[in-house]
Structure formats: structure tokens, C-alpha cells
Coordinates of C-alpha atoms and ligand atoms in Angstrom, one line a residue:
M1 CA -76.7 -162.7 68.5
R2 CA -73.3 -161.6 67.4
L3 CA -71.2 -163.2 64.5
Y4 CA -67.7 -162.4 63.6
L5 CA -66.6 -163.3 60.0
I6 CA -62.9 -163.3 59.8
N7 CA -60.5 -163.3 57.1
P8 CA -57.3 -164.5 58.5
T9 CA -54.0 -162.9 57.5
N10 CA -50.7 -164.6 56.2
P11 CA -47.6 -162.8 57.4
L12 CA -45.8 -164.1 54.5
V13 CA -48.0 -162.3 51.9
S14 CA -46.2 -159.1 50.9
S15 CA -49.7 -157.2 50.9
V16 CA -49.6 -157.5 54.7
T17 CA -46.5 -155.9 55.0
A18 CA -47.7 -152.6 53.8
K19 CA -44.6 -150.6 54.9
E20 CA -42.6 -152.7 52.3
S21 CA -44.4 -150.9 49.5
R22 CA -46.8 -147.9 49.4
W23 CA -48.2 -149.5 46.2
N24 CA -49.5 -152.4 48.5
R25 CA -52.8 -150.5 49.1
Y26 CA -53.6 -151.7 45.7
R27 CA -52.8 -155.2 46.6
V28 CA -55.1 -155.7 49.5
W29 CA -58.5 -157.2 48.3
K30 CA -61.9 -157.4 49.9
P31 CA -62.8 -160.8 51.3
L32 CA -65.9 -161.1 49.0
S33 CA -66.7 -164.6 50.7
L34 CA -67.3 -163.0 53.9
M35 CA -69.4 -160.3 52.4
V36 CA -71.6 -162.7 50.5
L37 CA -72.0 -164.9 54.0
A38 CA -73.2 -161.7 55.5
G39 CA -75.6 -161.2 52.7
L40 CA -76.9 -164.7 53.4
T41 CA -77.2 -164.2 57.3
P42 CA -80.8 -163.3 58.7
P43 CA -81.2 -159.9 60.3
E44 CA -81.4 -161.2 64.0
W45 CA -77.7 -161.6 63.7
E46 CA -75.3 -158.7 64.2
V47 CA -72.4 -159.3 61.8
V48 CA -69.0 -157.9 62.1
I49 CA -66.5 -158.7 59.4
V50 CA -63.0 -158.7 60.3
D51 CA -60.2 -158.6 57.6
E52 CA -56.7 -159.2 59.3
N53 CA -55.2 -158.3 56.0
L54 CA -56.5 -154.6 56.6
V55 CA -55.8 -154.1 60.2
A56 CA -54.5 -156.3 63.0
P57 CA -57.6 -156.9 65.3
D58 CA -57.5 -156.7 68.8
Y59 CA -59.6 -159.5 69.7
P60 CA -59.5 -159.3 73.7
A61 CA -60.8 -155.8 73.5
M62 CA -63.6 -156.6 71.1
P63 CA -67.0 -158.0 72.4
R64 CA -67.4 -161.5 72.9
P65 CA -69.4 -163.0 69.8
D66 CA -71.9 -166.0 69.8
L67 CA -70.4 -167.6 66.9
V68 CA -67.3 -167.1 64.8
G69 CA -67.0 -168.1 61.1
I70 CA -63.6 -168.2 59.3
T71 CA -62.7 -168.2 55.6
A72 CA -59.1 -169.4 54.4
F73 CA -57.3 -170.3 51.3
T74 CA -54.9 -173.0 52.2
S75 CA -52.1 -170.4 52.6
Q76 CA -53.9 -168.8 55.4
A77 CA -54.7 -172.0 57.2
P78 CA -52.2 -171.8 59.9
R79 CA -53.3 -168.2 61.0
A80 CA -57.1 -169.4 60.6
Y81 CA -56.3 -172.3 63.3
E82 CA -54.7 -169.7 65.7
V83 CA -57.8 -167.7 65.5
A84 CA -60.0 -170.6 65.9
T85 CA -58.0 -172.0 68.8
Y86 CA -58.3 -168.5 70.4
F87 CA -62.0 -168.2 70.3
R88 CA -62.6 -172.0 71.1
R89 CA -60.7 -171.4 74.4
L90 CA -63.3 -168.7 75.3
G91 CA -66.0 -171.2 74.7
V92 CA -67.0 -169.6 71.4
P93 CA -68.2 -172.1 68.7
V94 CA -66.1 -171.7 65.4
V95 CA -67.4 -172.6 61.8
M96 CA -64.9 -172.8 59.0
G97 CA -65.9 -172.7 55.1
G98 CA -64.2 -171.8 51.9
I99 CA -61.6 -173.6 49.7
N100 CA -59.1 -174.8 52.4
A101 CA -62.1 -176.3 54.4
T102 CA -63.3 -177.9 51.4
M103 CA -60.0 -179.4 50.4
C104 CA -58.7 -180.3 53.6
V105 CA -61.8 -181.5 55.6
E106 CA -60.2 -183.9 58.0
E107 CA -57.4 -181.3 58.9
V108 CA -59.9 -178.5 59.6
L109 CA -62.2 -180.7 61.5
A110 CA -59.6 -181.2 64.0
Q111 CA -59.3 -177.5 64.5
V112 CA -62.9 -176.1 64.6
D113 CA -66.4 -177.0 65.8
S114 CA -67.9 -177.4 62.3
V115 CA -66.8 -177.4 58.6
V116 CA -68.9 -176.1 55.7
T117 CA -67.7 -177.5 52.5
R118 CA -68.1 -176.0 48.8
E119 CA -70.6 -173.0 48.3
A120 CA -72.6 -171.5 51.4
E121 CA -75.8 -170.3 49.7
G122 CA -77.9 -173.6 50.2
I123 CA -76.7 -174.3 53.7
W124 CA -75.6 -171.2 55.8
P125 CA -79.1 -170.5 57.1
Q126 CA -79.3 -173.8 58.4
V127 CA -75.8 -173.7 60.1
L128 CA -77.0 -170.4 61.9
A129 CA -80.4 -171.9 62.8
D130 CA -78.5 -174.9 64.4
A131 CA -75.9 -172.7 66.0
R132 CA -78.5 -170.5 67.8
Q133 CA -80.1 -173.7 69.3
G134 CA -76.6 -174.9 70.4
G135 CA -76.8 -177.7 67.9
L136 CA -74.2 -177.2 65.3
K137 CA -73.3 -180.4 63.4
R138 CA -69.6 -181.2 62.5
Q139 CA -70.1 -181.2 58.9
Y140 CA -72.2 -179.4 56.5
D141 CA -71.8 -179.5 52.6
G142 CA -73.5 -176.6 50.6
G143 CA -72.9 -178.2 47.1
F144 CA -73.0 -175.9 44.1
A145 CA -75.4 -172.9 44.5
K146 CA -78.2 -172.6 42.3
I147 CA -78.6 -169.3 40.2
S148 CA -81.6 -168.5 42.4
E149 CA -79.8 -168.8 45.6
F150 CA -77.0 -166.0 44.7
V151 CA -77.5 -162.9 46.9
P152 CA -76.1 -159.6 46.6
A153 CA -72.9 -159.2 48.8
R154 CA -73.0 -156.8 51.9
H155 CA -70.8 -154.2 50.4
D156 CA -71.8 -151.7 53.5
L157 CA -70.1 -153.9 56.0
L158 CA -66.5 -153.1 55.5
P159 CA -64.7 -149.8 56.2
G160 CA -63.0 -147.8 53.6
G161 CA -59.1 -148.1 53.0
Y162 CA -59.4 -150.6 50.0
A163 CA -58.5 -149.4 46.5
F164 CA -61.0 -151.9 44.9
G165 CA -64.5 -153.0 45.6
A166 CA -65.3 -156.7 44.7
I167 CA -68.2 -158.5 42.9
Q168 CA -68.7 -161.9 41.2
T169 CA -70.9 -162.3 38.3
T170 CA -70.2 -166.2 37.4
R171 CA -68.9 -169.2 39.1
G172 CA -67.3 -172.7 37.7
C173 CA -65.2 -173.5 34.9
P174 CA -65.0 -176.6 32.9
L175 CA -61.5 -176.5 31.7
N176 CA -59.8 -178.3 34.7
C177 CA -56.1 -177.0 34.2
T178 CA -54.1 -179.2 36.3
F179 CA -52.9 -176.8 38.7
C180 CA -56.1 -175.0 39.3
S181 CA -58.8 -175.9 42.1
V182 CA -61.6 -174.3 40.5
T183 CA -63.2 -176.8 38.5
T184 CA -63.5 -179.2 41.6
F185 CA -64.3 -176.4 44.0
N186 CA -66.9 -174.4 41.8
G187 CA -67.9 -177.3 39.5
A188 CA -67.5 -177.8 35.6
Q189 CA -70.8 -176.0 35.1
Y190 CA -70.5 -172.4 34.2
R191 CA -73.0 -170.4 36.1
Q192 CA -73.9 -166.6 35.2
R193 CA -75.8 -164.6 37.5
P194 CA -79.0 -162.6 36.2
I195 CA -77.9 -159.4 34.4
P196 CA -80.2 -157.0 36.5
D197 CA -78.8 -158.4 39.7
V198 CA -75.3 -157.8 38.7
V199 CA -76.0 -154.3 37.5
R200 CA -77.9 -153.5 41.1
E201 CA -74.9 -154.8 42.9
F202 CA -72.2 -152.8 40.8
Q203 CA -74.4 -149.9 41.7
S204 CA -74.2 -150.5 45.6
I205 CA -70.3 -150.5 45.5
R206 CA -68.9 -147.3 46.8
E207 CA -65.3 -147.8 45.3
K208 CA -64.8 -146.3 42.0
R209 CA -62.6 -149.3 41.0
I210 CA -63.7 -152.7 41.1
L211 CA -62.2 -156.1 41.1
V212 CA -64.6 -159.0 39.2
V213 CA -63.3 -162.1 40.9
D214 CA -64.7 -164.6 38.5
D215 CA -62.2 -167.0 37.3
N216 CA -63.1 -166.5 33.6
L217 CA -65.5 -163.6 33.1
I218 CA -66.5 -164.5 29.4
G219 CA -66.9 -168.4 29.9
T220 CA -66.0 -170.7 27.1
R221 CA -69.2 -171.2 24.8
P222 CA -71.1 -168.8 22.3
E223 CA -73.9 -168.7 24.5
H224 CA -71.6 -167.5 27.6
I225 CA -70.1 -164.6 25.4
A226 CA -73.6 -163.5 24.3
H227 CA -74.4 -163.4 27.9
A228 CA -71.2 -161.4 28.7
K229 CA -72.2 -159.0 25.9
E230 CA -75.5 -158.4 27.4
L231 CA -74.1 -157.8 30.7
F232 CA -71.5 -155.1 29.4
R233 CA -74.4 -153.5 27.5
A234 CA -76.5 -153.2 30.6
L235 CA -73.5 -151.9 32.8
A236 CA -72.7 -149.3 30.0
Q237 CA -76.4 -148.1 29.8
A238 CA -76.5 -147.9 33.6
N239 CA -73.6 -145.3 33.3
L240 CA -72.2 -146.1 36.5
H241 CA -68.7 -144.4 36.3
K242 CA -67.0 -147.4 37.6
Q243 CA -63.7 -148.8 36.3
W244 CA -63.2 -152.5 36.6
I245 CA -60.6 -155.4 36.2
A246 CA -61.2 -159.0 35.5
Q247 CA -59.8 -162.5 34.8
A248 CA -60.4 -164.0 31.2
T249 CA -58.8 -166.5 28.9
I250 CA -56.9 -165.1 25.8
N251 CA -60.1 -165.9 23.9
F252 CA -61.2 -162.5 25.3
A253 CA -59.3 -161.1 22.4
D254 CA -61.1 -163.0 19.6
D255 CA -64.3 -160.9 19.4
E256 CA -64.0 -157.1 18.7
E257 CA -67.7 -156.5 19.6
L258 CA -66.9 -158.0 23.0
L259 CA -64.0 -156.0 23.8
A260 CA -65.6 -152.7 22.7
L261 CA -68.5 -153.6 24.9
A262 CA -66.3 -154.4 27.8
A263 CA -64.3 -151.0 27.4
K264 CA -67.6 -149.2 27.4
A265 CA -68.6 -151.1 30.4
G266 CA -65.7 -149.8 32.3
C267 CA -63.2 -152.5 31.8
R268 CA -59.8 -151.1 32.3
G269 CA -57.6 -154.3 32.8
V270 CA -57.7 -157.9 32.4
F271 CA -55.5 -160.8 34.1
I272 CA -54.8 -163.5 31.6
G273 CA -53.2 -166.8 32.3
F274 CA -50.4 -167.4 29.5
E275 CA -48.9 -170.1 32.0
S276 CA -45.9 -171.2 29.6
P277 CA -43.9 -169.9 26.5
S278 CA -44.2 -173.4 24.9
P279 CA -46.7 -175.4 23.5
E280 CA -45.4 -178.5 25.4
G281 CA -45.8 -176.6 28.5
L282 CA -49.3 -175.8 27.9
R283 CA -50.1 -179.3 27.1
E284 CA -48.5 -180.4 30.4
L285 CA -50.6 -177.9 32.4
G286 CA -53.9 -179.0 30.5
K287 CA -54.3 -175.2 29.3
K288 CA -55.9 -176.5 26.0
F289 CA -57.2 -172.9 25.3
N290 CA -54.1 -171.4 24.7
L291 CA -53.3 -173.9 22.1
L292 CA -55.5 -173.0 19.6
K293 CA -53.9 -173.6 16.3
G294 CA -52.5 -170.4 14.6
R295 CA -53.0 -168.0 17.8
D296 CA -50.7 -164.9 17.5
F297 CA -50.4 -163.8 21.4
R298 CA -48.8 -160.7 20.5
A299 CA -51.8 -159.8 18.0
S300 CA -54.3 -160.8 20.5
V301 CA -52.7 -158.8 23.5
R302 CA -52.6 -155.7 21.0
R303 CA -56.2 -156.0 20.0
I304 CA -57.0 -156.1 23.8
Q305 CA -54.9 -153.1 24.4
R306 CA -56.4 -151.1 21.5
H307 CA -59.6 -150.8 23.6
K308 CA -57.5 -149.1 26.4
I309 CA -57.7 -152.3 28.5
L310 CA -54.4 -153.3 30.2
V311 CA -53.1 -156.7 30.1
V312 CA -51.5 -158.5 33.1
G313 CA -50.0 -161.6 31.9
S314 CA -49.3 -164.7 34.3
F315 CA -46.9 -167.4 33.7
I316 CA -45.7 -170.3 35.8
I317 CA -42.3 -171.4 36.5
G318 CA -41.3 -175.1 37.5
L319 CA -43.1 -177.3 34.9
D320 CA -41.5 -180.7 34.2
I321 CA -40.3 -179.3 30.7
D322 CA -38.7 -176.1 32.2
E323 CA -34.9 -176.1 32.3
P324 CA -32.4 -173.7 33.4
G325 CA -33.1 -170.6 31.2
I326 CA -36.7 -170.7 31.9
G327 CA -36.9 -167.3 33.7
Q328 CA -35.4 -165.4 30.7
R329 CA -37.5 -167.3 28.2
I330 CA -40.7 -166.4 30.2
A331 CA -39.6 -162.7 30.6
E332 CA -38.7 -162.7 26.7
A333 CA -42.1 -164.3 25.7
A334 CA -44.0 -161.9 28.0
S335 CA -42.2 -158.9 26.4
Q336 CA -42.7 -160.4 22.9
Y337 CA -46.5 -160.6 23.3
G338 CA -46.4 -157.3 24.6
V339 CA -48.2 -157.6 28.0
D340 CA -48.1 -154.6 30.4
T341 CA -47.2 -156.3 33.5
L342 CA -46.0 -159.8 34.2
N343 CA -46.9 -162.0 37.2
T344 CA -44.8 -165.2 37.2
L345 CA -45.6 -167.8 40.0
F346 CA -44.1 -171.2 41.1
L347 CA -45.8 -174.3 40.0
T348 CA -47.6 -175.3 43.2
P349 CA -49.6 -178.4 44.2
L350 CA -52.5 -177.1 45.9
P351 CA -54.8 -179.7 47.7
G352 CA -57.6 -181.1 45.5
T353 CA -55.9 -180.3 41.9
R354 CA -54.8 -182.9 39.6
L355 CA -51.2 -181.6 40.2
W356 CA -51.6 -182.2 44.0
D357 CA -52.5 -186.1 43.2
Q358 CA -49.7 -186.3 40.6
M359 CA -46.9 -184.7 42.7
K360 CA -47.9 -186.5 46.1
S361 CA -47.8 -189.9 44.3
E362 CA -44.5 -189.2 43.0
H363 CA -43.2 -188.1 46.5
R364 CA -42.6 -184.5 45.1
L365 CA -44.1 -182.3 47.9
A366 CA -41.2 -180.8 49.5
F367 CA -42.8 -178.9 52.4
T368 CA -45.2 -181.2 54.1
A369 CA -45.1 -180.2 57.8
F370 CA -48.7 -179.3 57.9
P371 CA -50.5 -177.3 58.8
E372 CA -47.6 -174.9 59.6
D373 CA -46.0 -175.2 56.1
W374 CA -49.1 -174.4 54.3
K375 CA -48.1 -170.8 54.9
Y376 CA -45.6 -171.2 51.9
Y377 CA -48.4 -172.3 49.5
T378 CA -48.9 -168.8 48.1
L379 CA -47.4 -169.6 44.7
T380 CA -44.6 -167.2 45.6
F381 CA -42.4 -170.0 47.3
P382 CA -41.0 -173.2 45.7
V383 CA -42.8 -175.8 47.6
A384 CA -42.3 -178.8 45.3
R385 CA -39.5 -180.9 43.7
F386 CA -39.1 -179.8 40.3
K387 CA -37.7 -182.0 37.6
H388 CA -34.8 -179.8 36.1
L389 CA -34.5 -177.1 38.7
S390 CA -33.2 -177.2 42.3
L391 CA -34.5 -175.0 45.0
D392 CA -31.8 -172.5 44.5
G393 CA -31.8 -173.0 40.8
I394 CA -35.6 -172.2 40.6
I395 CA -35.4 -169.1 42.7
Q396 CA -32.5 -168.1 40.5
E397 CA -34.7 -168.5 37.4
M398 CA -37.7 -166.4 38.9
N399 CA -35.2 -163.5 40.1
A400 CA -33.7 -163.6 36.6
C401 CA -37.4 -163.3 35.0
N402 CA -38.2 -160.5 37.2
R403 CA -34.9 -158.6 36.8
D404 CA -35.2 -159.0 32.9
F405 CA -38.7 -158.0 32.6
Y406 CA -38.7 -155.2 34.9
S407 CA -35.4 -153.7 33.8
L408 CA -35.5 -150.2 33.7
L409 CA -35.1 -150.4 30.1
R410 CA -37.8 -152.7 29.3
L411 CA -40.1 -150.8 31.7
L412 CA -39.5 -147.6 30.0
R413 CA -40.0 -149.1 26.5
R414 CA -43.5 -150.4 27.8
V415 CA -44.4 -147.0 29.2
W416 CA -43.3 -145.3 26.0
S417 CA -45.5 -147.7 23.9
S418 CA -48.5 -147.0 26.2
L419 CA -47.9 -143.3 25.6
W420 CA -47.4 -143.7 21.7
Q421 CA -50.4 -145.8 21.6
R422 CA -52.4 -143.3 23.6
R423 CA -53.4 -145.9 26.1
K424 CA -52.7 -145.4 29.9
P425 CA -49.2 -144.5 30.4
L426 CA -49.4 -143.4 34.0
V427 CA -51.2 -146.5 35.0
S428 CA -48.7 -148.6 33.3
L429 CA -45.9 -146.6 34.8
V430 CA -47.5 -147.2 38.5
G431 CA -48.3 -151.0 37.6
N432 CA -44.8 -151.7 36.6
L433 CA -43.0 -149.6 39.5
S434 CA -45.2 -151.4 42.0
Y435 CA -44.5 -155.0 40.6
R436 CA -40.6 -154.0 40.1
N437 CA -40.8 -153.0 43.8
N438 CA -42.4 -156.1 44.8
S439 CA -40.1 -158.3 42.9
R440 CA -37.2 -156.8 44.9
V441 CA -39.0 -157.4 48.2
D442 CA -39.7 -161.0 47.1
C443 CA -35.9 -161.2 46.1
R444 CA -34.9 -160.6 50.0
T445 CA -37.9 -162.9 50.9
Y446 CA -36.3 -165.8 48.8
A447 CA -32.9 -165.3 50.4
G448 CA -34.4 -165.4 53.9
F449 CA -36.4 -168.4 52.9
Q450 CA -33.2 -170.4 51.6
R451 CA -31.3 -169.3 54.7
E452 CA -34.0 -170.7 56.9
R453 CA -34.1 -174.0 54.7
R454 CA -30.4 -174.3 55.0
D455 CA -30.3 -173.9 58.6
S456 CA -33.3 -176.5 59.4
S457 CA -32.1 -178.9 57.0
G458 CA -28.4 -179.3 57.6
V459 CA -25.9 -177.7 54.9
N460 CA -27.7 -177.2 51.7
P461 CA -30.9 -176.8 50.1
M462 CA -30.3 -179.1 47.2
P463 CA -32.2 -182.2 48.5
L464 CA -35.1 -180.5 46.5
Q465 CA -33.3 -181.3 43.3
T466 CA -34.7 -184.7 42.0
H467 CA -32.3 -185.2 39.1
A468 CA -28.6 -184.8 38.7
Ligands
LIG501 C1 -60.4 -163.3 44.4 C2 -59.3 -164.3 44.5 C3 -58.1 -163.7 45.3 C4 -57.9 -162.5 45.8 C5 -58.3 -162.5 47.4 C6 -59.5 -161.7 47.8 C7 -59.8 -162.1 49.0 N1 -59.4 -161.4 50.1 O1 -60.6 -162.9 49.2 C8 -56.3 -162.3 45.8 C9 -56.0 -161.7 44.4 C10 -55.8 -161.2 46.7 C11 -56.0 -163.8 45.8 C12 -54.9 -164.1 46.4 C13 -54.4 -165.4 46.4 N2 -55.1 -166.4 45.7 CO1 -56.7 -166.4 45.1 N3 -58.5 -166.5 44.5 C14 -59.4 -165.5 44.2 C15 -60.6 -166.0 43.3 C16 -60.5 -165.8 41.8 C17 -62.2 -165.7 43.8 C18 -62.2 -165.8 45.3 C19 -63.7 -165.2 45.6 O2 -63.7 -164.1 46.1 N4 -64.8 -165.8 45.2 C20 -66.1 -165.3 45.4 C21 -66.6 -165.8 46.8 C22 -68.0 -165.4 47.0 O3 -66.5 -167.2 46.8 P1 -65.9 -168.1 47.9 O4 -64.6 -167.4 48.3 O5 -65.5 -169.5 47.2 O6 -67.0 -168.3 49.0 C23 -67.9 -168.8 48.9 C24 -67.7 -170.5 49.6 O7 -66.4 -170.9 49.5 C25 -68.3 -170.5 51.0 N5 -67.1 -169.7 51.9 C26 -66.1 -169.1 51.8 N6 -65.6 -168.9 53.1 C27 -66.5 -169.3 54.0 C28 -66.5 -169.2 55.4 C29 -67.6 -169.8 56.1 C30 -67.5 -169.8 57.6 C31 -68.5 -170.6 55.4 C32 -69.6 -171.4 56.1 C33 -68.5 -170.7 54.2 C34 -67.6 -170.0 53.4 O8 -69.0 -169.5 51.0 C35 -68.9 -168.4 49.8 C36 -70.4 -168.3 49.2 O9 -70.7 -169.8 48.7 C37 -60.5 -167.7 43.7 C38 -61.0 -168.7 42.7 C39 -62.3 -169.3 43.1 N7 -63.0 -169.6 42.2 O10 -62.4 -169.3 44.4 C40 -59.0 -167.8 43.8 C41 -58.2 -168.8 44.9 C42 -59.3 -168.8 46.1 N8 -56.9 -168.3 45.1 C43 -56.2 -169.2 45.0 C44 -54.6 -168.8 45.5 C45 -53.8 -170.1 45.3 C46 -54.4 -167.8 45.8 C47 -53.0 -167.2 46.5 C48 -52.4 -168.3 47.2 C49 -52.0 -167.1 45.3 C50 -52.1 -166.3 44.4 N9 -51.1 -165.3 44.0 O11 -53.0 -166.2 43.6 C51 -53.1 -165.8 47.0 C52 -53.4 -166.0 48.4 C53 -52.5 -164.9 49.4 C54 -52.8 -165.2 50.8 N10 -53.6 -164.3 51.3 O12 -52.3 -166.1 51.5 C55 -56.7 -170.6 45.1 C56 -56.8 -171.1 46.3 C57 -56.4 -172.8 46.5 C58 -56.4 -173.1 47.8 N11 -56.3 -174.3 48.0 O13 -56.1 -172.0 48.6 C59 -57.9 -170.3 44.2 C60 -59.2 -171.3 44.4 C61 -57.7 -170.2 42.8 C62 -57.2 -171.3 42.0 N12 -56.9 -171.3 40.8 O14 -57.1 -172.5 42.6 N13 -57.1 -164.6 45.3
LIG502 S1 -57.0 -171.9 35.3 FE1 -58.6 -170.8 34.6 S2 -59.3 -171.8 32.8 FE2 -57.9 -173.2 33.9 S3 -59.4 -174.5 35.2 FE3 -58.7 -172.7 36.4 S4 -60.1 -171.1 36.0 FE4 -60.4 -172.6 34.6

């Protein structure tokens, strides 16, 4: 029995257009969901993982599979449906799972033979057994996996060519920020995998650099942090010579022992969602953790950096409180906090989030020709109606933000301060140049996007603006 597990591409995502920037090698990430599914698949199935982000596959030249499994973020949905249609025409049954299948069940059911919602651990062997007998059901629900059901991912199945390996050590988040899908998708309960399993899986990854995909590596409670410290101790003791990057809340900075252990275990970078430069913005997004009284972001960032861990700061543009000038304000805040690189995204209502419900009920979804328009839901296109910013206005803000933060002067200052603090000036330089280059690519992409919208909607793109 031959099973293809496919990660569809989104041609609008810059990582696919590798020609645009040679640094994009560092932006093509392994599809861990499919590697985990492969780990859950019994040995009688021959599994092939196809990552369309790495190489464009020639499906007609490939042997006919008995079953196709497709994963997709919502932004990948249009391509996922194309791939599904291709294989269904050949008479091959197609199953789709992952975040988009979970959040848009009805839409996905119209495109494939079978949909698996939520996590696959508890249900995938059953789906495969049904497929073998030609009795696939239309819908399965995996629920939230128990810790005992977690399996190591098949790291052996993907070819080389990725700069980073990938691993997951925890799932779930109780914080339920308005724009984020994680609490609905993976549950509010924070689940941490057993430490020996994680260490063994780290050992099985061939890449020297690894992305830890957890949404918040350290959790929210003292017992989560104690577990994270144990994990870091075990990783350091195993002496793996791996370097890894992860996502965490700013609370990561609050515990010197945690930081020292993380660095010893190989942590070299952390992605932190600051989201908004103002407390009103944080309240609007429900990002309560960043609101702790007396939090000094600059000091927090500096504490992390002292352990030679780079900080990528993420912000969101387009909140209801954001007015013209917000782009510059974000660039200034990020510079003031001292982050090494800045990643600014458009506020995007993704299905299944609180923000989606709110914007939908207020008729503020601006791109609704679904499924085609899902391709714009990458957080790098303005797809909603913003309170104080028009479509042109918000794009100008984004460009101003990137121009300011990645100006040559600021960039050199950051690299110099990294050198002065004996951190990683070369990594800082490469990271900054990569972001600078991509923001230029984005500028051109926005210009094309604006032109396209103007052409398709008549004369001007202003209808997106909701207030005078
Ligand atoms: C790592 C990650 C990335 C990596 C992607 C690596 C990759 N190629 O997969 C990178 C950094 C590239 C990335 C990019 C983006 N991401 Co992202 N990402 C994540 C993150 C943090 C973890 C995903 C992961 O690897 N999980 C581990 C695996 C094991 O779990 P899983 O994917 O859920 O798979 C399980 C089940 O879903 C199920 N399953 C999955 N697929 C399938 C398929 C079948 C057939 C079956 C049966 C089951 C099944 O089985 C698995 C085991 O239980 C999630 C957050 C999250 N908690 O999901 C966000 C998340 C998926 N990303 C999100 C977003 C918005 C994006 C971007 C659009 C925007 C951005 N800039 O972040 C881009 C997408 C670009 C594009 N290609 O269009 C949103 C998606 C929301 C949505 N409705 O689509 C999420 C949920 C984060 C959030 N805060 O809301 N992301
Ligand atoms: S943004 Fe981060 S903290 Fe907020 S709900 Fe999502 S994963 Fe949790």
C-alpha cells in the first residue's frame, strides 16, 4: 500500500520563490505534521512525503498511490484542493487534515473524500485501516492527543536541503489571544512530552540546527517552567551539539536559571510576540501576558541576549487602535526594546479565532472569494477592513515600518551592538540582511497586489476603508 503525504505550496509565500533571495533556504521549514503522521503509520504502508515547498513535484511521473493525505494551513488551501482534485480524478482517495481541515470542515468536505479534524494521534491508524478496506468515512475527529499517544516524527523520510530540522515538545495554550488559532485547535491544556522521548528525538535529527515548533516552549505556570528546566538539563547532559530556535512569551526573560539552562541546551534564538507597542493594543488582542505591571521590555530582551540568545520580535499592524504613524511607532518600539530582528504582520482574521468571529459579524472581511482568496491569508497581505487605515494606508505603514527598522544605519547599529556585547554579530548581520531583502520583495509584492485589486474592483482600492 502506497501513501503520499503532501504539503501543498502557496505561490504567494516568498519562501517558495527561492530565486528572490538566497537566504530563503533558511525559510523553508519541514512539514512536521506529515513526519508525525508517517510515524503513526503502520509498516505495511510505504510512505512518501512530498513537500511542494522544497521542490515542485511531477505527479504524473510518480507511481500511483493507494491513498493521499494532505495537510494545509488555510493559506495553502487553494493549492491543497487542486492537488486533491488531481488525485481524485485518478480514482485515488484523498484525506485532508490539519488546521484548515479543522477550521473549515464543510469547505474541505466538498473537496476531498475524508476529513480528519484536530490531532491525528488517536485516529490515524483507524483511518488507514478503513482506507485499506475501501471503507473511508467522510469525517473523523482525533480530539486532543494524550501524552501517551505522542510518537516520534519520521525524520528519516525527508531529503536534505532544509537548513533546519523540526521537533515539537509541547502542545496547547490557555491564553487564547484574539487573533490566534492555537487554543481552539490544540486546546487550553498545556501538554508536555516526556523528557527522555524528546531527547531521543533530538538525537535522531540529522540537521545541526533545529526549529522547536512549540507555540510557547516554557508554558504559563511554575510547574511548566520546572519541566522546561528539566528538559534543558537533559538536553545539555546529552551533549547533542545541536543549536535550536523556539517561540516563547516574554516571560522567558524572567528566570535567569531558565535562560542559562536553555543556552546550555543549545538555544540560540527565540521568537517573541510583542504584538503592539501600546497597552491598549495588547488589551485589544487579549495578550495579557505582555501587560504585567512594570514590565521593562528592553531589560527583558537584554537579559535574554546576555545568554547569547537572539530575539526576533513580532508585531501586528492594523489593530482598531492603530492610526497613521503606527508603522514608525512599531519600528521605534522594536529598536527601543533592542530586538535583533523584527517581523511585522498584518492583523488577519483566521477562521476559528475570536478575531474571525468579530470581524465577520462586523462585515470587515475584505477578501471573501473563498477558497481562492485564502491564498492571501498569510498575514503578509491586508485582508480585512481596518478601522483607521485604508488598504493603501496600511501598506504604506508596513513599508514605513520595515524601511525604518531595516535602514542601513539602524541595521549596522544592531550588528555593532551585537559585536560589542560579544554575542553573534555575523548571525545578526545575516538575519538582518535577509529580513531587509525580504521586505523589499514584499514592497514589490504589495505594489502588484494593489494594482491587481484596483484593476479588479474598478478604480481605487479605498473601499477597504471603513471610516472617513
Ligand atoms: C511551525 C509552524 C509554521 C512553520 C511551518 C512549517 C511547516 N512547513 O509545516 C512556518 C514558520 C513556515 C509557518 C508559516 C506560517 N504559519 Co504557521 N505555524 C506553525 C506552528 C507553530 C506549528 C505547526 C506544527 O508543526 N505543529 C506540529 C504538528 C505535529 O502538528 P500539526 O501541524 O497540528 O499536525 C497535527 C494535526 O493537525 C494533524 N494533521 C496535520 N496535517 C494532517 C494531514 C492529515 C491527512 C491528517 C489525517 C492529519 C493531519 O495531525 C498532526 C498530528 O496530530 C503552528 C501552531 C500550531 N499549534 O499548529 C502555526 C500555524 C499553523 N501557523 C499559522 C499561520 C497563520 C502561518 C502563516 C500563514 C503566517 C505566518 N507568517 O506565521 C505561515 C504560512 C505560510 C504558507 N506556507 O502559506 C497558523 C495557521 C492558522 C490557519 N488557519 O491556517 C497557526 C495555527 C498559528 C496560529 N497562531 O494561529 N508556520
Ligand atoms: S498567540 Fe501565543 S500566547 Fe496567544 S494564544 Fe496563541 S500561542 Fe498562546
